[in-house]
PDB file of C-alpha atoms in Angstrom:
ATOM      1  CA  GLN P 291     118.257  99.672  93.130  1.00 88.00           C
ATOM      2  CA  VAL P 292     115.466 100.508  95.537  1.00 92.00           C
ATOM      3  CA  GLN P 293     116.267 100.201  99.221  1.00 96.00           C
ATOM      4  CA  LEU P 294     114.110 100.986 102.244  1.00 97.00           C
ATOM      5  CA  VAL P 295     115.677 100.764 105.678  1.00 97.00           C
ATOM      6  CA  GLU P 296     113.651 101.334 108.857  1.00 97.00           C
ATOM      7  CA  SER P 297     114.968 102.380 112.197  1.00 97.00           C
ATOM      8  CA  GLY P 298     113.675 103.739 115.460  1.00 97.00           C
ATOM      9  CA  GLY P 299     111.895 100.699 116.893  1.00 95.00           C
ATOM     10  CA  GLY P 300     112.109  99.550 120.472  1.00 96.00           C
ATOM     11  CA  LEU P 301     110.417  99.092 123.760  1.00 97.00           C
ATOM     12  CA  VAL P 302     108.126 101.775 125.104  1.00 98.00           C
ATOM     13  CA  GLN P 303     105.513 102.080 127.917  1.00 98.00           C
ATOM     14  CA  THR P 304     101.887 102.598 127.290  1.00 98.00           C
ATOM     15  CA  GLY P 305     101.163 106.186 126.550  1.00 98.00           C
ATOM     16  CA  GLY P 306     104.667 106.825 125.277  1.00 98.00           C
ATOM     17  CA  SER P 307     105.886 108.019 121.938  1.00 98.00           C
ATOM     18  CA  LEU P 308     108.251 106.744 119.242  1.00 97.00           C
ATOM     19  CA  ARG P 309     109.267 108.013 115.868  1.00 98.00           C
ATOM     20  CA  LEU P 310     110.115 105.582 113.150  1.00 98.00           C
ATOM     21  CA  SER P 311     112.349 106.446 110.146  1.00 98.00           C
ATOM     22  CA  CYS P 312     112.571 104.860 106.741  1.00 97.00           C
ATOM     23  CA  THR P 313     115.599 105.862 104.769  1.00 97.00           C
ATOM     24  CA  THR P 314     114.901 105.373 101.030  1.00 95.00           C
ATOM     25  CA  SER P 315     117.250 105.169  98.024  1.00 94.00           C
ATOM     26  CA  GLY P 316     116.498 104.507  94.436  1.00 90.00           C
ATOM     27  CA  ILE P 317     113.043 106.219  94.480  1.00 86.00           C
ATOM     28  CA  THR P 318     111.851 109.764  94.522  1.00 76.00           C
ATOM     29  CA  GLY P 319     108.865 110.983  96.488  1.00 69.00           C
ATOM     30  CA  ALA P 320     107.403 112.596  93.420  1.00 79.00           C
ATOM     31  CA  ASN P 321     106.758 109.216  91.753  1.00 90.00           C
ATOM     32  CA  TYR P 322     105.961 106.887  94.672  1.00 94.00           C
ATOM     33  CA  HIS P 323     103.298 106.430  97.324  1.00 95.00           C
ATOM     34  CA  MET P 324     104.793 105.526 100.616  1.00 97.00           C
ATOM     35  CA  ALA P 325     103.206 103.630 103.496  1.00 98.00           C
ATOM     36  CA  TRP P 326     103.701 102.145 106.880  1.00 98.00           C
ATOM     37  CA  PHE P 327     102.384  98.671 107.584  1.00 98.00           C
ATOM     38  CA  ARG P 328     102.557  96.502 110.717  1.00 98.00           C
ATOM     39  CA  GLN P 329     102.273  92.825 111.280  1.00 98.00           C
ATOM     40  CA  VAL P 330     101.870  90.496 114.292  1.00 97.00           C
ATOM     41  CA  PRO P 331     102.451  86.706 114.045  1.00 95.00           C
ATOM     42  CA  GLU P 332      99.776  84.776 112.274  1.00 95.00           C
ATOM     43  CA  LYS P 333      97.953  87.940 111.102  1.00 96.00           C
ATOM     44  CA  GLU P 334      97.872  89.768 107.804  1.00 96.00           C
ATOM     45  CA  ARG P 335      99.972  92.875 107.324  1.00 97.00           C
ATOM     46  CA  GLU P 336      97.891  95.865 108.366  1.00 97.00           C
ATOM     47  CA  GLY P 337      98.022  99.296 106.703  1.00 98.00           C
ATOM     48  CA  VAL P 338      98.911 101.940 109.273  1.00 98.00           C
ATOM     49  CA  ALA P 339      99.450 105.149 107.341  1.00 98.00           C
ATOM     50  CA  TRP P 340      99.922 106.285 103.743  1.00 98.00           C
ATOM     51  CA  LEU P 341     101.533 109.283 102.122  1.00 97.00           C
ATOM     52  CA  ALA P 342     100.688 109.824  98.494  1.00 95.00           C
ATOM     53  CA  TRP P 343     103.184 111.209  95.955  1.00 92.00           C
ATOM     54  CA  HIS P 344     101.046 114.429  95.985  1.00 91.00           C
ATOM     55  CA  GLY P 345     101.082 114.766  99.747  1.00 93.00           C
ATOM     56  CA  GLY P 346      97.726 113.350 100.587  1.00 95.00           C
ATOM     57  CA  THR P 347      97.575 111.150 103.711  1.00 98.00           C
ATOM     58  CA  ALA P 348      95.402 108.361 105.012  1.00 98.00           C
ATOM     59  CA  TYR P 349      95.441 106.323 108.302  1.00 98.00           C
ATOM     60  CA  GLY P 350      94.146 103.133 109.581  1.00 98.00           C
ATOM     61  CA  ASP P 351      91.176 103.541 111.903  1.00 97.00           C
ATOM     62  CA  SER P 352      93.128 102.163 114.958  1.00 97.00           C
ATOM     63  CA  VAL P 353      95.826 104.904 114.746  1.00 98.00           C
ATOM     64  CA  LYS P 354      93.951 107.994 113.549  1.00 98.00           C
ATOM     65  CA  GLY P 355      94.662 110.918 115.774  1.00 98.00           C
ATOM     66  CA  ARG P 356      97.722 109.240 117.334  1.00 98.00           C
ATOM     67  CA  PHE P 357     100.056 108.581 114.409  1.00 98.00           C
ATOM     68  CA  THR P 358     101.371 111.013 111.812  1.00 98.00           C
ATOM     69  CA  ILE P 359     103.138 110.135 108.600  1.00 98.00           C
ATOM     70  CA  SER P 360     105.547 112.578 106.974  1.00 97.00           C
ATOM     71  CA  ARG P 361     108.451 112.823 104.652  1.00 95.00           C
ATOM     72  CA  ASP P 362     111.715 114.830 104.374  1.00 93.00           C
ATOM     73  CA  ASN P 363     112.197 114.989 100.597  1.00 89.00           C
ATOM     74  CA  ASP P 364     115.714 116.532 100.976  1.00 90.00           C
ATOM     75  CA  LYS P 365     116.938 113.588 103.139  1.00 91.00           C
ATOM     76  CA  ASN P 366     114.767 110.963 101.444  1.00 93.00           C
ATOM     77  CA  ILE P 367     113.376 109.798 104.807  1.00 96.00           C
ATOM     78  CA  LEU P 368     109.869 108.725 105.634  1.00 97.00           C
ATOM     79  CA  TYR P 369     108.742 109.114 109.210  1.00 98.00           C
ATOM     80  CA  LEU P 370     105.995 107.741 111.399  1.00 98.00           C
ATOM     81  CA  GLN P 371     105.432 109.680 114.530  1.00 98.00           C
ATOM     82  CA  MET P 372     103.575 107.470 117.042  1.00 98.00           C
ATOM     83  CA  ASN P 373     101.994 109.061 120.145  1.00 98.00           C
ATOM     84  CA  SER P 374      99.790 107.606 122.892  1.00 98.00           C
ATOM     85  CA  LEU P 375     101.012 104.122 122.182  1.00 98.00           C
ATOM     86  CA  LYS P 376      98.994 101.172 123.362  1.00 98.00           C
ATOM     87  CA  PRO P 377      99.911  97.532 123.870  1.00 97.00           C
ATOM     88  CA  GLU P 378      97.908  96.616 120.759  1.00 97.00           C
ATOM     89  CA  ASP P 379     100.335  98.736 118.725  1.00 98.00           C
ATOM     90  CA  THR P 380     102.973  96.073 119.363  1.00 98.00           C
ATOM     91  CA  ALA P 381     104.089  94.749 116.012  1.00 98.00           C
ATOM     92  CA  MET P 382     106.790  94.615 113.423  1.00 98.00           C
ATOM     93  CA  TYR P 383     106.561  97.807 111.423  1.00 98.00           C
ATOM     94  CA  TYR P 384     107.461  97.998 107.798  1.00 98.00           C
ATOM     95  CA  CYS P 385     107.759 100.873 105.343  1.00 98.00           C
ATOM     96  CA  ALA P 386     106.683 100.219 101.815  1.00 98.00           C
ATOM     97  CA  ALA P 387     106.609 101.977  98.426  1.00 97.00           C
ATOM     98  CA  ARG P 388     104.581 101.652  95.229  1.00 96.00           C
ATOM     99  CA  HIS P 389     104.785 103.570  92.069  1.00 95.00           C
ATOM    100  CA  ARG P 390     102.075 106.217  91.739  1.00 94.00           C
ATOM    101  CA  THR P 391     100.638 104.463  88.643  1.00 95.00           C
ATOM    102  CA  VAL P 392      99.821 101.371  90.693  1.00 95.00           C
ATOM    103  CA  SER P 393      96.149 101.274  91.590  1.00 93.00           C
ATOM    104  CA  GLY P 394      94.356  99.656  94.462  1.00 95.00           C
ATOM    105  CA  ARG P 395      93.527 100.403  98.090  1.00 97.00           C
ATOM    106  CA  TRP P 396      96.423 102.098  99.922  1.00 97.00           C
ATOM    107  CA  SER P 397      96.127  99.515 102.671  1.00 97.00           C
ATOM    108  CA  SER P 398      96.486  96.579 100.305  1.00 97.00           C
ATOM    109  CA  ALA P 399      99.947  95.175 101.053  1.00 98.00           C
ATOM    110  CA  SER P 400     100.057  93.148  97.798  1.00 97.00           C
ATOM    111  CA  THR P 401     100.068  96.341  95.730  1.00 97.00           C
ATOM    112  CA  TYR P 402     103.461  97.486  97.091  1.00 97.00           C
ATOM    113  CA  GLY P 403     106.562  96.374  95.329  1.00 96.00           C
ATOM    114  CA  TYR P 404     109.217  97.613  97.734  1.00 97.00           C
ATOM    115  CA  TRP P 405     109.539  96.804 101.415  1.00 98.00           C
ATOM    116  CA  GLY P 406     111.974  97.371 104.173  1.00 98.00           C
ATOM    117  CA  GLN P 407     113.156  94.709 106.566  1.00 97.00           C
ATOM    118  CA  GLY P 408     111.024  95.879 109.398  1.00 97.00           C
ATOM    119  CA  THR P 409     111.583  97.252 112.907  1.00 98.00           C
ATOM    120  CA  GLN P 410     109.987  95.900 116.003  1.00 98.00           C
ATOM    121  CA  ILE P 411     107.800  98.046 118.338  1.00 98.00           C
ATOM    122  CA  THR P 412     106.847  96.680 121.718  1.00 98.00           C
ATOM    123  CA  VAL P 413     104.487  98.581 123.975  1.00 98.00           C
ATOM    124  CA  SER P 414     104.457  97.411 127.559  1.00 97.00           C
ATOM    125  CA  SER P 415     101.330  97.692 129.672  1.00 90.00           C
TER     126      SER P 415
END
């Protein structure tokens, strides 16, 4: 059974940093692409960062240069290091996984079959 559990959310001031964690079970990094998405009420889920099974990465334009996605394969944890946070980064953040054979844009939420429950990030101005 696949499980994704996020942690590390909270309240932070503008310019601050946070690191999100996503503890995974039931999947191996060698076979799955992993990603972070975020969502605010009444908007579609937005792709934030992507880590391919082969180690390649991609980022949403709004977070490039500020966020870094990484993975600890030994611990089965996906991370999202977020620096220089802005109020517009406020959202519910989700980790997601899709098998490496699934095609489609990395930022297309509908292509991911596994999701965590989400963790809230609030950036105060």
